[in-house]
Amino acid sequence: MLGKAVVLFVAVAVSPFAAIMVTAFLLKEEIPADRLAFLAALPASHPGPFALGLFVIVALAWAIAALVTYGYIAPLRSIAEGTRVIALSNRRHRLSDEGSREMREVASSINALADRFLAVEADVMGRIQEARQALEEERNTLSALVAKLTQGVLVCNPEGRILLYNPRAQKLLEAEARATGAADWVGLGRSIESFIDETQLAHALEHIHHRLAAGDAAVLVPFVVQRPGGQTLSAHVVPVLDNDRRFRGYILTLEDITQRAGVDARRTTLLQTLTEGQRSAIASVRAAVETILTFPDMDEDGRQQFLGAIRDEAVKMSGRLDALEVEYAEELKAHVPFQEMLGSELVAAIGRSVRETGGVDLEVDAPLDPIWLRVDTLAIERSILFLVSQLSQACSASALSLTLEQRGGLVGLALSWSGAPLHGEALKRWGLRNVMTDRHGTSLNLFEVIERHGGAIWAHPPAIDGRPFVRVVLPVSEGRQGADRDAAEAGYGHDFDFRLFEETTQVVDRMNAPLSKLSYTVIDTETTGLDPRGGDEIIAIGAVRIVNGRLLRREIFDSLVKPKKPIPEASRAIHNISNEMVRGMPPISEALPALHRFVEDTVIVGHNVDFDMCFFALAADETGVRFDHHTLDTLLLEHAIHANQEDKSLEAIARRLGVAVTARHSALGDAVTAAEIFLGMIPLLEERGIRTLAEAKAASAATPAARHHQY
């Protein structure tokens, strides 16, 4: 803009002299020589007036140039950019009412037109929303039903790209891999072959195609999947067909049978031990019996010797059978089918059982927040009933109460009373006494019931209120706790996008692919400082995915990172991340490889993304991963779209595009904001003819700001 102002100024300043020279040239034949000499000598003979006149002309030229440039040209360009934002990205954006009277009138007229357009659009969208309401209800119902299924469910297109998945599938496919450090992420548009062996899946699909070709109407192909960490999944594949019975994709259901497979394997081992272990003993008994029958005239000593051998083998067989019976009973104890139950319902049931069976009023208390337990309800009830009975006799317990409390991943059942305290030795004796007989006829003592729940029990001396108590500690049910947490955070289950059914080919030539067809990962980091080459480090990484032009808020990467050096106070004042918060967090050598898997097969986007990528590059030797992905910078794209907007901060860009800024200066919060900004930029880029990744990168590189973003 300044260059154009200078050109305009020179043109205005030179124009009077040019006019004089042209006039003199045209009239030189008619101007007397003495007049020409006078004009030529005028600057030397009257320097003051001449300089003053020249200054006036130059000042006037500069004023005219500045007036035209900054009063009309610059405001008009800014108005044009703002109008494009209203038309293509943010309908609620309004032009600033500044500048000359004419510019204010233009801006006011455009704002009035935008208000009218917004009102008409709101009316149209209201009618469309009414028409789509039934479809949206069906969509929410489908999402809710899929989310509540106890089996993992995934829907894939023919190439294996995931179109829908529920929380159970995500947990089954991600959790075990997380424990081994080989985690991949379930997500829309990702390939199922990252989780399921390609050969197994191809074999199942080949079987499906063969049966469909044979005219089979009901096709379901089962197979077993072995996962990292010893996890075993039972999988079933069902084809998805269109109205013409053409193959459109498939539904994959998953169930964790690791424990069941382990139980079956151990019981098979017991059976093999029974058969193989008794084979030689039975053979010895048979040989002895056949010898006695073959030689009926055998002397008494010989007969007794063979009978002794039969007796010895029978005793051995009996001993082996007794040992196997004990082992089988222990196997049954270890694998009793537990049920998911709310802690509040459990303590209420215990209170009723104690009152109805023991005739004792037991006051129960539980927190309002749901706490899920995986328990053998009958066994826990019988155990507490047994404790109440023993306490009433041994400690003269009265005013008993049972309180449910949660501390981290554990739940405590605190049974307190008024009366004498309970000594630990007495509890040890009680722990060895039977409290129930299970459905297999196996007797269980108190300690065995607690142990098979993975819990513990101990006696406490009187608390501050003078009441002693016994605490039974049980683990929280991670499955239901996680499901409740997911449901609370995600509303109706997980997202899905059946439009991916139509996209049967992967994007190979990313550079020439339309921006709206690419998948992106938008990233942001928080660091100890602004100098990556001077020793500053990453302390937080946030990322979110964009697929098919949609921001997937549930598919995120959010991790604190433990640095090698303490976090400076000046840095903490910006992002509020303290040294205590990063203690125990993964180091960069673990965090970046995990992020590398998360951003797989996508274009990386960020606000001033070169800053983040520089940290990644400098850590390549330590982490063993290199981020060679294509990148786009929302800051440079803003320069390409809105060159005449002075404020290009993240907040200002978000305000122009109607994006709400939340959790500023948190890695994930800034990543989500940048993602929404990028989605708002795509139509503005397309309007300027920037439609592909190659064109977007070229437009970014051509901006003056690109020269200042080298780290």
XYZ file of C-alpha atoms in Angstrom, residues 298-569:
272
model
C -0.909 -117.982 40.850
C 0.471 -118.423 44.365
C -0.839 -116.187 47.138
C 2.324 -114.070 47.400
C 2.221 -113.280 43.705
C -1.506 -112.491 43.862
C -0.998 -110.132 46.807
C 1.839 -108.420 44.976
C -0.403 -107.681 41.987
C -3.284 -106.611 44.244
C -0.886 -104.242 46.022
C 0.130 -102.749 42.698
C -3.547 -102.234 41.829
C -4.159 -100.602 45.225
C -1.134 -98.274 44.864
C -2.171 -97.140 41.404
C -5.749 -96.598 42.602
C -4.469 -94.425 45.468
C -2.366 -92.403 43.030
C -5.339 -91.982 40.716
C -7.511 -90.877 43.609
C -4.892 -88.345 44.707
C -4.614 -86.924 41.204
C -8.395 -86.647 40.934
C -8.579 -84.874 44.303
C -5.894 -82.403 43.200
C -7.672 -81.768 39.894
C -10.953 -81.252 41.743
C -9.340 -78.608 43.963
C -7.727 -76.931 40.955
C -11.018 -76.932 39.069
C -12.801 -75.435 42.086
C -10.196 -72.671 42.250
C -10.704 -72.076 38.534
C -14.434 -71.675 39.093
C -13.798 -69.306 41.995
C -11.532 -67.117 39.893
C -14.029 -66.737 37.061
C -17.389 -66.133 38.626
C -19.514 -63.951 36.300
C -19.753 -60.544 37.979
C -22.367 -57.931 37.132
C -22.166 -54.181 36.639
C -23.993 -52.373 39.435
C -24.319 -48.858 40.770
C -22.669 -48.485 44.165
C -25.742 -46.712 45.546
C -27.936 -49.656 44.518
C -25.490 -52.114 46.086
C -25.470 -50.444 49.522
C -29.276 -50.068 49.387
C -29.607 -53.798 48.641
C -27.219 -54.630 51.491
C -29.260 -52.462 53.862
C -32.468 -54.293 52.928
C -30.796 -57.706 53.259
C -29.387 -56.910 56.714
C -32.743 -55.594 57.896
C -34.793 -58.489 56.502
C -32.362 -61.326 57.297
C -30.597 -60.178 60.445
C -33.258 -57.924 61.909
C -30.721 -55.091 62.253
C -31.270 -51.537 61.045
C -28.274 -50.604 58.902
C -28.042 -46.964 57.867
C -26.604 -46.615 54.360
C -25.099 -43.591 52.626
C -23.779 -43.102 49.062
C -22.651 -40.051 47.032
C -24.934 -38.551 44.380
C -22.418 -39.077 41.566
C -22.773 -42.532 39.968
C -20.099 -45.047 40.998
C -20.110 -48.330 39.099
C -18.831 -51.605 40.541
C -18.356 -55.021 38.963
C -19.323 -57.420 41.733
C -20.924 -60.695 42.704
C -23.800 -58.955 44.460
C -24.896 -61.981 46.489
C -21.364 -62.665 47.744
C -20.834 -59.055 48.871
C -24.251 -58.978 50.574
C -23.514 -62.226 52.437
C -20.086 -60.935 53.482
C -21.460 -57.689 54.950
C -24.294 -59.627 56.608
C -21.696 -61.954 58.141
C -19.667 -58.983 59.427
C -22.763 -57.345 60.945
C -23.645 -60.596 62.731
C -20.127 -61.067 64.111
C -19.800 -57.423 65.194
C -23.126 -57.566 67.010
C -21.930 -60.566 69.014
C -18.230 -59.794 69.563
C -18.282 -55.989 69.850
C -21.839 -55.332 71.045
C -22.183 -53.181 67.943
C -25.163 -50.854 67.637
C -26.177 -47.951 65.392
C -24.411 -49.574 62.447
C -23.942 -47.632 59.227
C -22.505 -48.472 55.795
C -20.955 -45.638 53.781
C -19.871 -45.809 50.132
C -16.885 -43.613 49.263
C -14.606 -43.349 46.230
C -10.915 -42.511 46.204
C -9.392 -42.580 42.734
C -9.917 -45.984 41.147
C -11.027 -47.641 44.396
C -14.326 -47.747 46.264
C -14.549 -48.190 50.013
C -17.446 -49.738 51.930
C -16.965 -48.393 55.459
C -18.989 -50.368 58.035
C -18.958 -48.369 61.295
C -20.678 -48.908 64.641
C -20.946 -47.749 68.211
C -19.317 -50.202 70.573
C -16.027 -51.951 71.233
C -13.327 -51.803 68.534
C -12.436 -54.845 66.445
C -8.961 -56.325 66.821
C -7.063 -57.391 63.718
C -6.563 -60.943 64.985
C -10.303 -61.397 65.354
C -10.827 -60.222 61.763
C -8.207 -62.739 60.592
C -10.141 -65.551 62.246
C -13.416 -64.326 60.771
C -11.827 -64.129 57.333
C -11.300 -67.902 57.283
C -14.925 -68.696 58.033
C -17.306 -69.597 55.231
C -19.867 -66.968 54.308
C -21.618 -68.695 51.387
C -21.702 -71.596 48.955
C -21.686 -70.656 45.268
C -23.703 -72.183 42.428
C -21.039 -74.837 41.855
C -21.300 -76.046 45.438
C -17.969 -74.475 46.383
C -17.721 -72.909 49.836
C -16.200 -69.445 50.044
C -14.815 -67.763 53.129
C -14.786 -64.014 53.723
C -11.219 -63.492 52.499
C -11.864 -65.517 49.329
C -14.892 -63.380 48.443
C -12.903 -60.170 48.878
C -9.846 -61.548 47.084
C -11.662 -62.676 43.956
C -13.072 -59.148 43.633
C -9.511 -57.818 43.655
C -10.223 -56.043 46.941
C -9.008 -55.887 50.523
C -10.432 -55.650 54.047
C -9.042 -54.319 57.312
C -10.168 -53.008 60.698
C -9.731 -49.375 61.782
C -9.464 -48.014 65.323
C -12.114 -45.496 66.404
C -12.270 -42.381 64.222
C -12.642 -38.795 65.449
C -16.306 -39.431 66.229
C -15.304 -42.386 68.444
C -16.813 -45.003 66.115
C -14.601 -47.907 64.983
C -15.117 -49.280 61.486
C -14.161 -51.991 59.011
C -13.331 -50.942 55.462
C -13.851 -53.201 52.442
C -12.047 -51.818 49.387
C -13.155 -52.788 45.861
C -11.970 -51.585 42.432
C -14.154 -49.290 40.338
C -15.599 -50.786 37.152
C -13.537 -49.018 34.500
C -15.856 -50.102 31.698
C -18.989 -48.439 33.022
C -17.144 -45.483 34.535
C -15.552 -44.865 31.140
C -18.869 -45.348 29.362
C -20.594 -42.855 31.671
C -17.766 -40.389 31.195
C -17.863 -40.788 27.418
C -21.637 -40.393 27.381
C -21.449 -37.275 29.546
C -18.805 -35.701 27.331
C -20.086 -36.851 23.967
C -23.850 -36.672 24.401
C -25.332 -39.161 21.953
C -22.468 -41.548 21.335
C -19.904 -41.106 18.581
C -19.895 -39.258 15.306
C -20.297 -40.851 11.911
C -20.178 -39.837 8.257
C -21.859 -42.105 5.720
C -20.845 -39.738 2.915
C -17.525 -41.568 2.999
C -19.378 -44.515 1.425
C -19.132 -42.621 -1.854
C -15.389 -41.979 -1.580
C -13.979 -45.286 -2.678
C -10.487 -44.100 -3.547
C -7.774 -42.695 -1.356
C -6.355 -39.278 -2.249
C -3.049 -40.075 -3.935
C -2.095 -36.716 -5.461
C -2.594 -34.513 -2.426
C -1.008 -31.449 -3.969
C -3.666 -31.248 -6.689
C -6.582 -32.444 -4.570
C -9.339 -29.967 -3.602
C -8.874 -28.540 -0.123
C -12.374 -29.689 0.867
C -11.523 -33.339 0.080
C -8.377 -33.636 2.191
C -8.076 -34.838 5.774
C -6.270 -32.541 8.193
C -4.808 -32.618 11.669
C -4.720 -29.180 13.279
C -2.015 -28.925 15.947
C -0.762 -26.531 18.580
C 1.915 -26.693 21.257
C 2.757 -24.927 24.487
C 6.459 -24.468 25.177
C 8.882 -23.238 27.818
C 9.817 -20.302 25.569
C 10.001 -18.970 22.025
C 13.500 -20.149 21.071
C 13.475 -23.787 19.911
C 17.138 -23.643 18.891
C 18.105 -22.055 22.197
C 16.958 -24.964 24.342
C 13.250 -24.278 24.845
C 11.059 -27.396 24.978
C 7.508 -28.555 24.299
C 5.393 -29.036 27.433
C 1.941 -29.616 25.887
C 0.602 -30.875 22.553
C -2.974 -30.597 21.312
C -4.437 -31.788 18.014
C -7.849 -32.322 16.436
C -8.877 -33.908 13.121
C -10.843 -32.532 10.158
C -12.367 -35.110 7.788
C -14.689 -34.414 4.860
C -14.888 -30.744 5.802
C -16.022 -31.489 9.369
C -14.291 -30.838 12.672
C -14.242 -34.086 14.697
C -14.197 -32.806 18.270
C -14.082 -36.311 19.744
C -10.979 -37.331 17.800
C -8.326 -35.409 19.669
C -4.758 -35.690 20.902
C -4.181 -33.919 24.209
C -1.038 -34.530 26.240
C 1.221 -32.725 28.649
C 4.933 -33.376 28.097
C 7.621 -33.588 30.748
C 10.553 -31.283 29.826
C 14.172 -31.853 30.786
C 14.421 -28.458 32.506
C 12.085 -26.588 34.887
C 9.399 -24.395 33.320
C 10.324 -20.681 33.596
C 8.026 -18.409 35.573
